[in-house]
mmCIF file of C-alpha atoms in Angstrom:
data_model
loop_
_atom_site.group_PDB
_atom_site.id
_atom_site.type_symbol
_atom_site.label_atom_id
_atom_site.label_comp_id
_atom_site.label_asym_id
_atom_site.label_seq_id
_atom_site.Cartn_x
_atom_site.Cartn_y
_atom_site.Cartn_z
ATOM 1 C CA MET A 1 0.000 0.000 0.000
ATOM 2 C CA ASP A 2 2.836 2.289 0.873
ATOM 3 C CA LYS A 3 4.479 1.476 -2.441
ATOM 4 C CA ASP A 4 1.389 2.674 -4.264
ATOM 5 C CA GLN A 5 1.278 5.894 -2.306
ATOM 6 C CA GLN A 6 4.919 6.723 -2.770
ATOM 7 C CA LYS A 7 5.554 8.846 -5.798
ATOM 8 C CA PRO A 8 9.006 9.499 -7.148
ATOM 9 C CA ASN A 9 10.175 13.079 -6.876
ATOM 10 C CA LEU A 10 10.107 13.837 -10.637
ATOM 11 C CA PRO A 11 10.500 17.308 -12.137
ATOM 12 C CA GLU A 12 7.383 18.973 -13.474
ATOM 13 C CA PRO A 13 6.825 18.356 -17.194
ATOM 14 C CA PRO A 14 7.168 21.422 -19.447
ATOM 15 C CA PRO A 15 3.949 23.352 -20.063
ATOM 16 C CA GLY A 16 1.908 22.744 -23.195
ATOM 17 C CA PRO A 17 0.647 19.563 -24.838
ATOM 18 C CA GLN A 18 2.635 16.480 -23.972
ATOM 19 C CA PRO A 19 3.626 13.964 -26.638
ATOM 20 C CA GLU A 20 1.529 10.819 -26.448
ATOM 21 C CA ALA A 21 3.410 7.893 -24.991
ATOM 22 C CA PRO A 22 2.404 4.806 -27.024
ATOM 23 C CA ASP A 23 0.518 2.288 -24.922
ATOM 24 C CA ALA A 24 0.527 -1.480 -25.473
ATOM 25 C CA PHE A 25 -2.388 -1.359 -27.907
ATOM 26 C CA ASP A 26 -0.762 1.392 -29.965
ATOM 27 C CA LEU A 27 2.452 -0.594 -30.193
ATOM 28 C CA TRP A 28 0.528 -3.693 -31.277
ATOM 29 C CA LEU A 29 -1.515 -1.638 -33.743
ATOM 30 C CA HIS A 30 1.579 -0.154 -35.368
ATOM 31 C CA SER A 31 3.216 -3.552 -35.718
ATOM 32 C CA SER A 32 0.069 -5.212 -37.033
ATOM 33 C CA LEU A 33 -0.690 -2.489 -39.569
ATOM 34 C CA HIS A 34 2.798 -2.968 -40.959
ATOM 35 C CA LYS A 35 2.245 -6.724 -41.148
ATOM 36 C CA LEU A 36 -0.996 -6.132 -43.016
ATOM 37 C CA TYR A 37 0.092 -3.494 -45.481
ATOM 38 C CA ASP A 38 3.873 -3.528 -45.962
ATOM 39 C CA GLY A 39 3.448 -6.346 -48.459
ATOM 40 C CA VAL A 40 1.491 -4.004 -50.705
ATOM 41 C CA ALA A 41 4.429 -1.614 -50.806
ATOM 42 C CA ARG A 42 6.799 -4.476 -51.664
ATOM 43 C CA GLU A 43 4.781 -5.721 -54.644
ATOM 44 C CA PRO A 44 6.281 -5.006 -58.063
ATOM 45 C CA ILE A 45 5.124 -1.747 -59.619
ATOM 46 C CA PRO A 46 2.794 -2.412 -62.585
ATOM 47 C CA PRO A 47 4.810 -2.042 -65.815
ATOM 48 C CA GLU A 48 2.210 0.262 -67.336
ATOM 49 C CA LEU A 49 2.712 2.715 -64.486
ATOM 50 C CA LEU A 50 6.466 2.777 -64.984
ATOM 51 C CA ALA A 51 5.942 3.118 -68.730
ATOM 52 C CA LEU A 52 3.710 6.128 -68.155
ATOM 53 C CA ILE A 53 6.445 7.871 -66.165
ATOM 54 C CA ALA A 54 9.199 6.805 -68.570
ATOM 55 C CA SER A 55 7.244 8.114 -71.527
ATOM 56 C CA ASP A 56 6.801 11.492 -69.852
ATOM 57 C CA ARG A 57 10.478 11.572 -68.892
ATOM 58 C CA SER A 58 11.592 10.947 -72.466
ATOM 59 C CA ARG A 59 9.220 13.649 -73.719
ATOM 60 C CA GLY A 60 10.864 16.067 -71.308
ATOM 61 C CA GLN A 61 14.325 15.249 -72.594
ATOM 62 C CA ARG A 62 13.723 16.757 -75.978
ATOM 63 C CA MET B 1 15.084 19.144 -63.380
ATOM 64 C CA PRO B 2 12.566 16.700 -64.920
ATOM 65 C CA ASN B 3 14.617 13.618 -64.033
ATOM 66 C CA GLU B 4 14.545 14.480 -60.332
ATOM 67 C CA PHE B 5 10.767 14.834 -60.448
ATOM 68 C CA HIS B 6 10.341 11.478 -62.171
ATOM 69 C CA ASP B 7 12.792 9.790 -59.815
ATOM 70 C CA GLN B 8 10.952 11.140 -56.777
ATOM 71 C CA LEU B 9 7.676 9.940 -58.249
ATOM 72 C CA ILE B 10 8.961 6.416 -58.864
ATOM 73 C CA THR B 11 10.421 6.254 -55.357
ATOM 74 C CA LEU B 12 7.088 7.258 -53.856
ATOM 75 C CA LEU B 13 4.980 4.761 -55.838
ATOM 76 C CA PRO B 14 4.988 1.955 -53.212
ATOM 77 C CA ARG B 15 3.737 4.359 -50.558
ATOM 78 C CA LEU B 16 1.129 5.776 -52.903
ATOM 79 C CA ARG B 17 -0.224 2.294 -53.538
ATOM 80 C CA VAL B 18 -0.659 1.718 -49.802
ATOM 81 C CA GLN B 19 -2.318 5.094 -49.346
ATOM 82 C CA ALA B 20 -4.625 4.464 -52.283
ATOM 83 C CA LEU B 21 -5.723 1.270 -50.594
ATOM 84 C CA ALA B 22 -6.472 3.284 -47.448
ATOM 85 C CA LEU B 23 -8.780 5.494 -49.469
ATOM 86 C CA THR B 24 -10.498 2.917 -51.675
ATOM 87 C CA ARG B 25 -10.325 -0.281 -49.567
ATOM 88 C CA ASN B 26 -10.268 -2.159 -52.849
ATOM 89 C CA ARG B 27 -7.108 -3.338 -54.660
ATOM 90 C CA ALA B 28 -8.350 -2.812 -58.194
ATOM 91 C CA ALA B 29 -9.724 0.638 -57.394
ATOM 92 C CA ALA B 30 -6.474 1.510 -55.609
ATOM 93 C CA GLU B 31 -4.386 0.613 -58.649
ATOM 94 C CA ASP B 32 -6.662 2.711 -60.875
ATOM 95 C CA LEU B 33 -6.452 5.596 -58.431
ATOM 96 C CA VAL B 34 -2.662 5.545 -58.409
ATOM 97 C CA GLN B 35 -2.541 5.420 -62.208
ATOM 98 C CA ASP B 36 -4.885 8.402 -62.486
ATOM 99 C CA ALA B 37 -3.045 10.349 -59.788
ATOM 100 C CA VAL B 38 0.312 9.764 -61.484
ATOM 101 C CA ALA B 39 -1.125 10.978 -64.785
ATOM 102 C CA ASN B 40 -2.446 14.091 -63.026
ATOM 103 C CA ALA B 41 0.906 14.683 -61.332
ATOM 104 C CA LEU B 42 2.807 14.404 -64.602
ATOM 105 C CA ALA B 43 0.427 16.879 -66.198
ATOM 106 C CA ALA B 44 0.881 19.279 -63.282
ATOM 107 C CA GLN B 45 4.610 18.821 -62.685
ATOM 108 C CA ASP B 46 5.371 22.415 -63.588
ATOM 109 C CA SER B 47 3.317 23.490 -60.563
ATOM 110 C CA PHE B 48 5.600 21.616 -58.176
ATOM 111 C CA THR B 49 8.415 23.691 -56.647
ATOM 112 C CA PRO B 50 11.601 21.596 -56.468
ATOM 113 C CA GLY B 51 12.966 21.281 -52.955
ATOM 114 C CA THR B 52 9.544 21.453 -51.309
ATOM 115 C CA ASN B 53 7.648 18.513 -49.783
ATOM 116 C CA PHE B 54 7.065 16.241 -52.762
ATOM 117 C CA ALA B 55 5.329 13.513 -50.716
ATOM 118 C CA ALA B 56 2.735 15.931 -49.323
ATOM 119 C CA TRP B 57 2.172 17.381 -52.812
ATOM 120 C CA MET B 58 1.706 13.958 -54.361
ATOM 121 C CA HIS B 59 -0.526 12.702 -51.551
ATOM 122 C CA ARG B 60 -2.678 15.776 -52.085
ATOM 123 C CA ILE B 61 -3.052 14.884 -55.755
ATOM 124 C CA LEU B 62 -3.957 11.296 -54.865
ATOM 125 C CA ARG B 63 -6.568 12.491 -52.404
ATOM 126 C CA ASN B 64 -8.079 14.997 -54.802
ATOM 127 C CA ARG B 65 -8.282 12.324 -57.458
ATOM 128 C CA PHE B 66 -10.092 10.040 -55.002
ATOM 129 C CA ILE B 67 -12.597 12.795 -54.161
ATOM 130 C CA SER B 68 -13.114 13.452 -57.851
ATOM 131 C CA THR B 69 -13.872 9.776 -58.382
ATOM 132 C CA LEU B 70 -16.317 9.790 -55.447
ATOM 133 C CA ARG B 71 -18.234 12.631 -57.090
ATOM 134 C CA LYS B 72 -18.680 10.645 -60.266
ATOM 135 C CA GLN B 73 -19.688 7.413 -58.577
ATOM 136 C CA ARG B 74 -23.354 7.016 -57.860
ATOM 137 C CA ASP B 75 -22.912 3.752 -56.007
ATOM 138 C CA THR B 76 -20.541 3.201 -53.150
ATOM 139 C CA THR B 77 -18.110 0.424 -53.914
ATOM 140 C CA ASP B 78 -19.075 -2.257 -51.447
ATOM 141 C CA ILE B 79 -16.230 -4.586 -52.245
ATOM 142 C CA GLU B 80 -13.715 -4.289 -49.440
ATOM 143 C CA ASP B 81 -10.495 -6.204 -49.828
ATOM 144 C CA LEU B 82 -8.340 -7.418 -47.022
ATOM 145 C CA PRO B 83 -4.648 -6.904 -47.776
ATOM 146 C CA ALA B 84 -2.542 -9.978 -48.447
ATOM 147 C CA GLY B 85 -0.862 -9.542 -45.078
ATOM 148 C CA ALA B 86 -4.059 -10.827 -43.449
ATOM 149 C CA PHE B 87 -3.371 -14.191 -45.037
ATOM 150 C CA ALA B 88 0.329 -14.347 -44.220
ATOM 151 C CA VAL B 89 1.562 -17.917 -44.532
ATOM 152 C CA GLY B 90 4.140 -17.635 -41.775
ATOM 153 C CA ALA B 91 1.669 -16.413 -39.127
ATOM 154 C CA THR B 92 -0.140 -18.724 -36.706
ATOM 155 C CA HIS B 93 -3.827 -19.401 -37.253
ATOM 156 C CA GLU B 94 -4.711 -17.174 -34.313
ATOM 157 C CA ASP B 95 -2.478 -14.390 -35.587
ATOM 158 C CA ARG B 96 -4.169 -14.559 -38.983
ATOM 159 C CA LEU B 97 -7.586 -14.361 -37.345
ATOM 160 C CA VAL B 98 -6.586 -11.292 -35.385
ATOM 161 C CA LEU B 99 -5.013 -9.640 -38.415
ATOM 162 C CA LYS B 100 -8.136 -10.275 -40.475
ATOM 163 C CA GLU B 101 -10.201 -8.765 -37.711
ATOM 164 C CA LEU B 102 -7.939 -5.729 -37.681
ATOM 165 C CA GLY B 103 -8.148 -5.457 -41.467
ATOM 166 C CA ARG B 104 -11.950 -5.498 -41.351
ATOM 167 C CA ALA B 105 -12.009 -2.955 -38.535
ATOM 168 C CA VAL B 106 -9.637 -0.641 -40.413
ATOM 169 C CA ASN B 107 -11.950 -0.802 -43.435
ATOM 170 C CA LYS B 108 -14.849 0.257 -41.206
ATOM 171 C CA LEU B 109 -13.139 3.440 -40.037
ATOM 172 C CA PRO B 110 -14.294 6.746 -41.502
ATOM 173 C CA VAL B 111 -12.099 7.449 -44.525
ATOM 174 C CA ASP B 112 -10.527 10.605 -43.065
ATOM 175 C CA GLN B 113 -9.422 8.713 -39.956
ATOM 176 C CA ARG B 114 -8.130 5.744 -41.938
ATOM 177 C CA GLU B 115 -6.288 8.056 -44.303
ATOM 178 C CA ALA B 116 -4.593 9.946 -41.465
ATOM 179 C CA LEU B 117 -3.763 6.745 -39.580
ATOM 180 C CA PHE B 118 -2.058 5.245 -42.640
ATOM 181 C CA MET B 119 -0.100 8.402 -43.295
ATOM 182 C CA VAL B 120 1.295 8.532 -39.770
ATOM 183 C CA VAL B 121 1.784 4.836 -39.024
ATOM 184 C CA LEU B 122 2.612 3.365 -42.431
ATOM 185 C CA GLN B 123 4.031 6.324 -44.337
ATOM 186 C CA GLY B 124 5.888 7.809 -41.381
ATOM 187 C CA MET B 125 4.536 11.247 -42.159
ATOM 188 C CA SER B 126 4.514 13.999 -39.548
ATOM 189 C CA TYR B 127 1.251 15.566 -38.463
ATOM 190 C CA GLU B 128 2.320 18.701 -40.326
ATOM 191 C CA ASP B 129 2.750 16.657 -43.516
ATOM 192 C CA VAL B 130 -0.625 15.022 -42.982
ATOM 193 C CA ALA B 131 -2.207 18.438 -42.525
ATOM 194 C CA ALA B 132 -0.553 19.718 -45.710
ATOM 195 C CA ALA B 133 -1.599 16.647 -47.707
ATOM 196 C CA THR B 134 -5.211 16.646 -46.522
ATOM 197 C CA GLY B 135 -5.836 20.389 -46.289
ATOM 198 C CA CYS B 136 -6.661 20.424 -42.589
ATOM 199 C CA ALA B 137 -5.203 21.934 -39.430
ATOM 200 C CA VAL B 138 -2.422 20.068 -37.611
ATOM 201 C CA GLY B 139 -4.729 19.647 -34.618
ATOM 202 C CA THR B 140 -7.359 18.057 -36.849
ATOM 203 C CA ALA B 141 -4.780 15.627 -38.239
ATOM 204 C CA LYS B 142 -3.769 14.622 -34.711
ATOM 205 C CA SER B 143 -7.392 14.250 -33.685
ATOM 206 C CA ARG B 144 -8.159 11.968 -36.632
ATOM 207 C CA VAL B 145 -5.260 9.656 -35.819
ATOM 208 C CA PHE B 146 -6.151 9.630 -32.138
ATOM 209 C CA ARG B 147 -9.807 8.835 -32.864
ATOM 210 C CA ALA B 148 -8.826 6.115 -35.335
ATOM 211 C CA ARG B 149 -6.610 4.423 -32.766
ATOM 212 C CA ARG B 150 -9.202 4.639 -30.015
ATOM 213 C CA GLN B 151 -11.994 3.439 -32.291
ATOM 214 C CA LEU B 152 -9.979 0.415 -33.382
ATOM 215 C CA GLN B 153 -9.186 -0.320 -29.776
ATOM 216 C CA ALA B 154 -12.855 -0.120 -28.811
ATOM 217 C CA TRP B 155 -13.886 -2.464 -31.622
ATOM 218 C CA LEU B 156 -11.104 -4.987 -31.184
ATOM 219 C CA MET B 157 -11.507 -5.087 -27.417
ATOM 220 C CA GLY B 158 -15.223 -5.749 -27.898
ATOM 221 C CA GLU B 159 -16.244 -2.482 -26.242
ATOM 222 C CA GLU B 160 -18.485 -1.629 -29.190
ATOM 223 C CA LYS B 161 -19.458 -3.091 -32.526
ATOM 224 C CA PRO B 162 -18.335 -1.505 -35.810
ATOM 225 C CA ALA B 163 -21.005 0.533 -37.560
ATOM 226 C CA ARG B 164 -22.394 -0.797 -40.821
ATOM 227 C CA THR B 165 -21.653 0.796 -44.183
ATOM 228 C CA PRO B 166 -23.915 3.869 -43.832
ATOM 229 C CA GLU B 167 -21.429 5.371 -41.330
ATOM 230 C CA THR B 168 -18.555 5.195 -43.789
ATOM 231 C CA THR B 169 -20.790 6.378 -46.597
ATOM 232 C CA ARG B 170 -21.649 9.446 -44.506
ATOM 233 C CA THR B 171 -17.952 10.070 -44.019
ATOM 234 C CA ASP B 172 -17.246 9.773 -47.737
ATOM 235 C CA ASN B 173 -19.981 12.369 -48.254
ATOM 236 C CA ARG B 174 -18.341 14.572 -45.624
ATOM 237 C CA LEU B 175 -15.106 14.326 -47.580
ATOM 238 C CA LEU B 176 -16.967 15.590 -50.610
ATOM 239 C CA ASP B 177 -18.505 18.446 -48.593
ATOM 240 C CA GLU B 178 -15.110 19.469 -47.229
ATOM 241 C CA SER B 179 -13.636 19.531 -50.707
ATOM 242 C CA ARG B 180 -16.473 21.715 -51.947
ATOM 243 C CA ALA B 181 -15.922 24.111 -49.037
ATOM 244 C CA GLU B 182 -12.233 24.378 -49.964
ATOM 245 C CA ALA B 183 -13.022 25.268 -53.559
#
């Protein structure tokens, strides 16, 4: 009980909004979102998309 | 220099594909959205100032293209895809179940919250970048991410059930209203 009542003598935090400390759910959420969606970013870019950019690039190099 | 613009665009493509999925929740629609946004960006490349935040500029184009598509669509696309990560072979059965649940919950979020959440968590964008890309105040960007996190927590912890489609449809309509107000 005493342990719960004892508070460490910490300095006051600076005024203004405090940055959010990530809690356990936030940490899990971040990790899981990456598991879900990082694969999308790793998939090969569709060739037609690259061709679109390449075509514009070559037009610019006239 | 044109080459730098094109190089930056190619480098950003993977992130744009993820963000497009955040907006559309559908793989095919996401690919179309990216294609259209890239075409728009190429047409507007002279309006980009080299040395400024290319990612925010490009995300803005992607978003505007999505809103433009919403205006033309009479029907809401009801097909919601789960990303391939929800079916990861290496994960345990329980992990896959939880990831699928998360994927479904993410798709149920209002689009502005999902968009902001993806930008911060998956794209590593700052709140200032999110605000610049979505045309809102920094405080609004923070609020959207905070609400998205808390809503997902409430759903996944069983504290409340996700709303059905009409909620997200109302949010899509709000996105349209906001874009009209900006114009």
